[in-house]
Amino acid sequence: MTVEYDGFTLDYSRQRETQETLEKLFKLAKVAHLKEKIYRMYNGEHIMSTENIVVLHVALRAAKDTVINCDGKNVVDDVWNVLDKINEFSERVWSGDWVGATGKLLKDVVSIGIGGSFLGPLFVHTTLQTDPEATKHAK
């Protein structure tokens, strides 16, 4: 119940599926044209039919030198510009260079969001809450 491919290992041994379940999942993936849909996603095609937009989750996880074109533009460059800004901001908060409006170090975060807009702040909150080094800087 372990599969290795292209440097990835998927370990299904702690799941409740059986070989029959996996066969059904592979068949479903085939009849749903999953491979083609993944190809279209990685190539920046407009696959979200309800809004006629691209699904660029893969660009958020791509290496800096990856090329994912969307409407004739490599979106990975834009993603990395934002990621670099997030890193710079985080470093400034942790070092104490970035303070609140009162001039005090930031120690509390209020986040209002729904759906995907909330996942980023939730990640930051969880990190600050569980990482000892982050917690030290957040005080």
PDB file of C-alpha atoms in Angstrom:
ATOM      1  CA  MET A   1       0.000   0.000   0.000  1.00  0.00           C
ATOM      2  CA  THR A   2       2.918   2.317  -0.739  1.00  0.00           C
ATOM      3  CA  VAL A   3       3.518   3.968  -4.091  1.00  0.00           C
ATOM      4  CA  GLU A   4       6.634   5.875  -5.140  1.00  0.00           C
ATOM      5  CA  TYR A   5       6.815   8.151  -8.158  1.00  0.00           C
ATOM      6  CA  ASP A   6       9.082  11.020  -9.158  1.00  0.00           C
ATOM      7  CA  GLY A   7      10.540  11.456  -5.673  1.00  0.00           C
ATOM      8  CA  PHE A   8       7.175  11.245  -3.902  1.00  0.00           C
ATOM      9  CA  THR A   9       6.036   8.453  -1.632  1.00  0.00           C
ATOM     10  CA  LEU A  10       2.353   7.907  -0.932  1.00  0.00           C
ATOM     11  CA  ASP A  11       1.728   5.645   2.041  1.00  0.00           C
ATOM     12  CA  TYR A  12      -1.821   4.303   2.126  1.00  0.00           C
ATOM     13  CA  SER A  13      -1.093   1.693   4.780  1.00  0.00           C
ATOM     14  CA  ARG A  14      -2.914   3.548   7.555  1.00  0.00           C
ATOM     15  CA  GLN A  15      -6.034   4.179   5.484  1.00  0.00           C
ATOM     16  CA  ARG A  16      -9.128   2.025   5.226  1.00  0.00           C
ATOM     17  CA  GLU A  17      -8.943   1.482   1.480  1.00  0.00           C
ATOM     18  CA  THR A  18      -8.247  -1.817  -0.107  1.00  0.00           C
ATOM     19  CA  GLN A  19      -6.754  -2.729  -3.436  1.00  0.00           C
ATOM     20  CA  GLU A  20     -10.320  -2.804  -4.767  1.00  0.00           C
ATOM     21  CA  THR A  21     -10.857   0.766  -3.531  1.00  0.00           C
ATOM     22  CA  LEU A  22      -7.691   1.935  -5.274  1.00  0.00           C
ATOM     23  CA  GLU A  23      -8.747   0.228  -8.500  1.00  0.00           C
ATOM     24  CA  LYS A  24     -12.111   2.020  -8.324  1.00  0.00           C
ATOM     25  CA  LEU A  25     -10.378   5.351  -7.684  1.00  0.00           C
ATOM     26  CA  PHE A  26      -8.048   4.836 -10.657  1.00  0.00           C
ATOM     27  CA  LYS A  27     -11.036   3.934 -12.848  1.00  0.00           C
ATOM     28  CA  LEU A  28     -12.904   7.028 -11.677  1.00  0.00           C
ATOM     29  CA  ALA A  29      -9.854   9.185 -12.401  1.00  0.00           C
ATOM     30  CA  LYS A  30      -9.677   7.726 -15.904  1.00  0.00           C
ATOM     31  CA  VAL A  31     -13.358   8.206 -16.786  1.00  0.00           C
ATOM     32  CA  ALA A  32     -13.291  11.726 -15.289  1.00  0.00           C
ATOM     33  CA  HIS A  33     -10.268  12.567 -17.497  1.00  0.00           C
ATOM     34  CA  LEU A  34      -8.300  13.599 -14.408  1.00  0.00           C
ATOM     35  CA  LYS A  35      -4.930  13.372 -16.168  1.00  0.00           C
ATOM     36  CA  GLU A  36      -6.080  15.784 -18.878  1.00  0.00           C
ATOM     37  CA  LYS A  37      -7.562  18.158 -16.287  1.00  0.00           C
ATOM     38  CA  ILE A  38      -4.321  18.199 -14.326  1.00  0.00           C
ATOM     39  CA  TYR A  39      -2.434  18.933 -17.548  1.00  0.00           C
ATOM     40  CA  ARG A  40      -4.807  21.822 -18.293  1.00  0.00           C
ATOM     41  CA  MET A  41      -4.387  23.168 -14.745  1.00  0.00           C
ATOM     42  CA  TYR A  42      -0.584  23.096 -14.977  1.00  0.00           C
ATOM     43  CA  ASN A  43      -0.774  24.893 -18.312  1.00  0.00           C
ATOM     44  CA  GLY A  44      -2.814  27.821 -17.029  1.00  0.00           C
ATOM     45  CA  GLU A  45      -6.003  27.007 -18.886  1.00  0.00           C
ATOM     46  CA  HIS A  46      -9.349  28.426 -17.743  1.00  0.00           C
ATOM     47  CA  ILE A  47     -10.717  25.278 -16.093  1.00  0.00           C
ATOM     48  CA  MET A  48     -12.931  26.757 -13.384  1.00  0.00           C
ATOM     49  CA  SER A  49     -16.049  26.733 -15.520  1.00  0.00           C
ATOM     50  CA  THR A  50     -18.293  28.589 -13.080  1.00  0.00           C
ATOM     51  CA  GLU A  51     -16.103  31.705 -13.236  1.00  0.00           C
ATOM     52  CA  ASN A  52     -14.112  31.027 -16.421  1.00  0.00           C
ATOM     53  CA  ILE A  53     -10.810  31.491 -14.600  1.00  0.00           C
ATOM     54  CA  VAL A  54      -7.593  29.570 -14.168  1.00  0.00           C
ATOM     55  CA  VAL A  55      -6.816  27.521 -11.086  1.00  0.00           C
ATOM     56  CA  LEU A  56      -3.323  28.546 -10.054  1.00  0.00           C
ATOM     57  CA  HIS A  57      -2.767  26.570  -6.856  1.00  0.00           C
ATOM     58  CA  VAL A  58       0.198  24.912  -8.525  1.00  0.00           C
ATOM     59  CA  ALA A  59       1.850  28.303  -9.106  1.00  0.00           C
ATOM     60  CA  LEU A  60       1.800  28.936  -5.345  1.00  0.00           C
ATOM     61  CA  ARG A  61       3.953  25.857  -4.816  1.00  0.00           C
ATOM     62  CA  ALA A  62       6.180  26.165  -7.868  1.00  0.00           C
ATOM     63  CA  ALA A  63       9.932  26.715  -7.743  1.00  0.00           C
ATOM     64  CA  LYS A  64      11.145  30.168  -8.828  1.00  0.00           C
ATOM     65  CA  ASP A  65      12.424  28.905 -12.165  1.00  0.00           C
ATOM     66  CA  THR A  66       9.172  27.137 -13.075  1.00  0.00           C
ATOM     67  CA  VAL A  67       7.169  28.507 -15.980  1.00  0.00           C
ATOM     68  CA  ILE A  68       3.376  28.383 -15.744  1.00  0.00           C
ATOM     69  CA  ASN A  69       1.856  30.525 -18.453  1.00  0.00           C
ATOM     70  CA  CYS A  70      -1.582  31.986 -18.098  1.00  0.00           C
ATOM     71  CA  ASP A  71      -2.961  34.149 -20.873  1.00  0.00           C
ATOM     72  CA  GLY A  72       0.565  34.470 -22.282  1.00  0.00           C
ATOM     73  CA  LYS A  73       2.268  35.504 -19.007  1.00  0.00           C
ATOM     74  CA  ASN A  74       4.411  33.467 -16.604  1.00  0.00           C
ATOM     75  CA  VAL A  75       2.484  33.805 -13.327  1.00  0.00           C
ATOM     76  CA  VAL A  76       5.216  32.191 -11.217  1.00  0.00           C
ATOM     77  CA  ASP A  77       7.206  35.445 -11.271  1.00  0.00           C
ATOM     78  CA  ASP A  78       4.244  37.324  -9.774  1.00  0.00           C
ATOM     79  CA  VAL A  79       3.682  34.626  -7.166  1.00  0.00           C
ATOM     80  CA  TRP A  80       7.323  34.765  -6.053  1.00  0.00           C
ATOM     81  CA  ASN A  81       7.220  38.570  -5.860  1.00  0.00           C
ATOM     82  CA  VAL A  82       4.359  38.256  -3.376  1.00  0.00           C
ATOM     83  CA  LEU A  83       6.046  35.406  -1.468  1.00  0.00           C
ATOM     84  CA  ASP A  84       9.220  37.493  -1.170  1.00  0.00           C
ATOM     85  CA  LYS A  85       7.177  40.423   0.192  1.00  0.00           C
ATOM     86  CA  ILE A  86       5.509  38.110   2.726  1.00  0.00           C
ATOM     87  CA  ASN A  87       8.926  36.838   3.819  1.00  0.00           C
ATOM     88  CA  GLU A  88      10.293  40.371   4.144  1.00  0.00           C
ATOM     89  CA  PHE A  89       7.260  41.482   6.156  1.00  0.00           C
ATOM     90  CA  SER A  90       7.490  38.421   8.416  1.00  0.00           C
ATOM     91  CA  GLU A  91      11.182  39.051   9.082  1.00  0.00           C
ATOM     92  CA  ARG A  92      10.444  42.689   9.965  1.00  0.00           C
ATOM     93  CA  VAL A  93       7.677  41.661  12.389  1.00  0.00           C
ATOM     94  CA  TRP A  94       9.848  38.987  14.020  1.00  0.00           C
ATOM     95  CA  SER A  95      12.817  41.318  14.366  1.00  0.00           C
ATOM     96  CA  GLY A  96      10.701  44.071  15.884  1.00  0.00           C
ATOM     97  CA  ASP A  97      11.376  46.477  13.014  1.00  0.00           C
ATOM     98  CA  TRP A  98       7.662  46.517  12.149  1.00  0.00           C
ATOM     99  CA  VAL A  99       5.470  47.747  14.981  1.00  0.00           C
ATOM    100  CA  GLY A 100       1.820  48.617  15.380  1.00  0.00           C
ATOM    101  CA  ALA A 101       0.255  52.080  15.189  1.00  0.00           C
ATOM    102  CA  THR A 102       1.109  52.635  18.869  1.00  0.00           C
ATOM    103  CA  GLY A 103       4.784  51.902  18.289  1.00  0.00           C
ATOM    104  CA  LYS A 104       4.561  48.639  20.246  1.00  0.00           C
ATOM    105  CA  LEU A 105       5.617  45.218  18.983  1.00  0.00           C
ATOM    106  CA  LEU A 106       2.859  43.217  17.331  1.00  0.00           C
ATOM    107  CA  LYS A 107       1.635  40.387  19.521  1.00  0.00           C
ATOM    108  CA  ASP A 108      -2.018  39.880  18.570  1.00  0.00           C
ATOM    109  CA  VAL A 109      -3.604  39.315  15.182  1.00  0.00           C
ATOM    110  CA  VAL A 110      -7.268  39.775  14.311  1.00  0.00           C
ATOM    111  CA  SER A 111      -8.198  38.128  11.049  1.00  0.00           C
ATOM    112  CA  ILE A 112     -11.554  38.353   9.326  1.00  0.00           C
ATOM    113  CA  GLY A 113     -12.033  36.235   6.247  1.00  0.00           C
ATOM    114  CA  ILE A 114     -13.963  33.418   4.651  1.00  0.00           C
ATOM    115  CA  GLY A 115     -13.027  30.453   2.525  1.00  0.00           C
ATOM    116  CA  GLY A 116      -9.633  30.642   0.867  1.00  0.00           C
ATOM    117  CA  SER A 117      -9.000  34.167   2.109  1.00  0.00           C
ATOM    118  CA  PHE A 118      -8.889  32.809   5.640  1.00  0.00           C
ATOM    119  CA  LEU A 119      -6.408  29.984   5.042  1.00  0.00           C
ATOM    120  CA  GLY A 120      -3.309  32.205   4.946  1.00  0.00           C
ATOM    121  CA  PRO A 121      -4.051  33.968   8.244  1.00  0.00           C
ATOM    122  CA  LEU A 122      -4.998  30.625   9.815  1.00  0.00           C
ATOM    123  CA  PHE A 123      -1.616  29.227   8.754  1.00  0.00           C
ATOM    124  CA  VAL A 124       0.180  32.218  10.291  1.00  0.00           C
ATOM    125  CA  HIS A 125      -1.818  31.897  13.502  1.00  0.00           C
ATOM    126  CA  THR A 126      -1.133  28.186  13.777  1.00  0.00           C
ATOM    127  CA  THR A 127       2.566  28.742  13.146  1.00  0.00           C
ATOM    128  CA  LEU A 128       2.825  31.456  15.768  1.00  0.00           C
ATOM    129  CA  GLN A 129       0.880  29.310  18.202  1.00  0.00           C
ATOM    130  CA  THR A 130       2.861  26.097  17.768  1.00  0.00           C
ATOM    131  CA  ASP A 131       6.383  27.071  16.732  1.00  0.00           C
ATOM    132  CA  PRO A 132       8.515  27.944  19.793  1.00  0.00           C
ATOM    133  CA  GLU A 133      10.768  30.311  17.824  1.00  0.00           C
ATOM    134  CA  ALA A 134       7.762  32.076  16.273  1.00  0.00           C
ATOM    135  CA  THR A 135       6.055  32.278  19.658  1.00  0.00           C
ATOM    136  CA  LYS A 136       9.147  33.912  21.146  1.00  0.00           C
ATOM    137  CA  HIS A 137       9.092  36.577  18.435  1.00  0.00           C
ATOM    138  CA  ALA A 138       5.343  37.065  18.722  1.00  0.00           C
ATOM    139  CA  LYS A 139       5.468  38.141  22.378  1.00  0.00           C
TER     140      LYS A 139
END
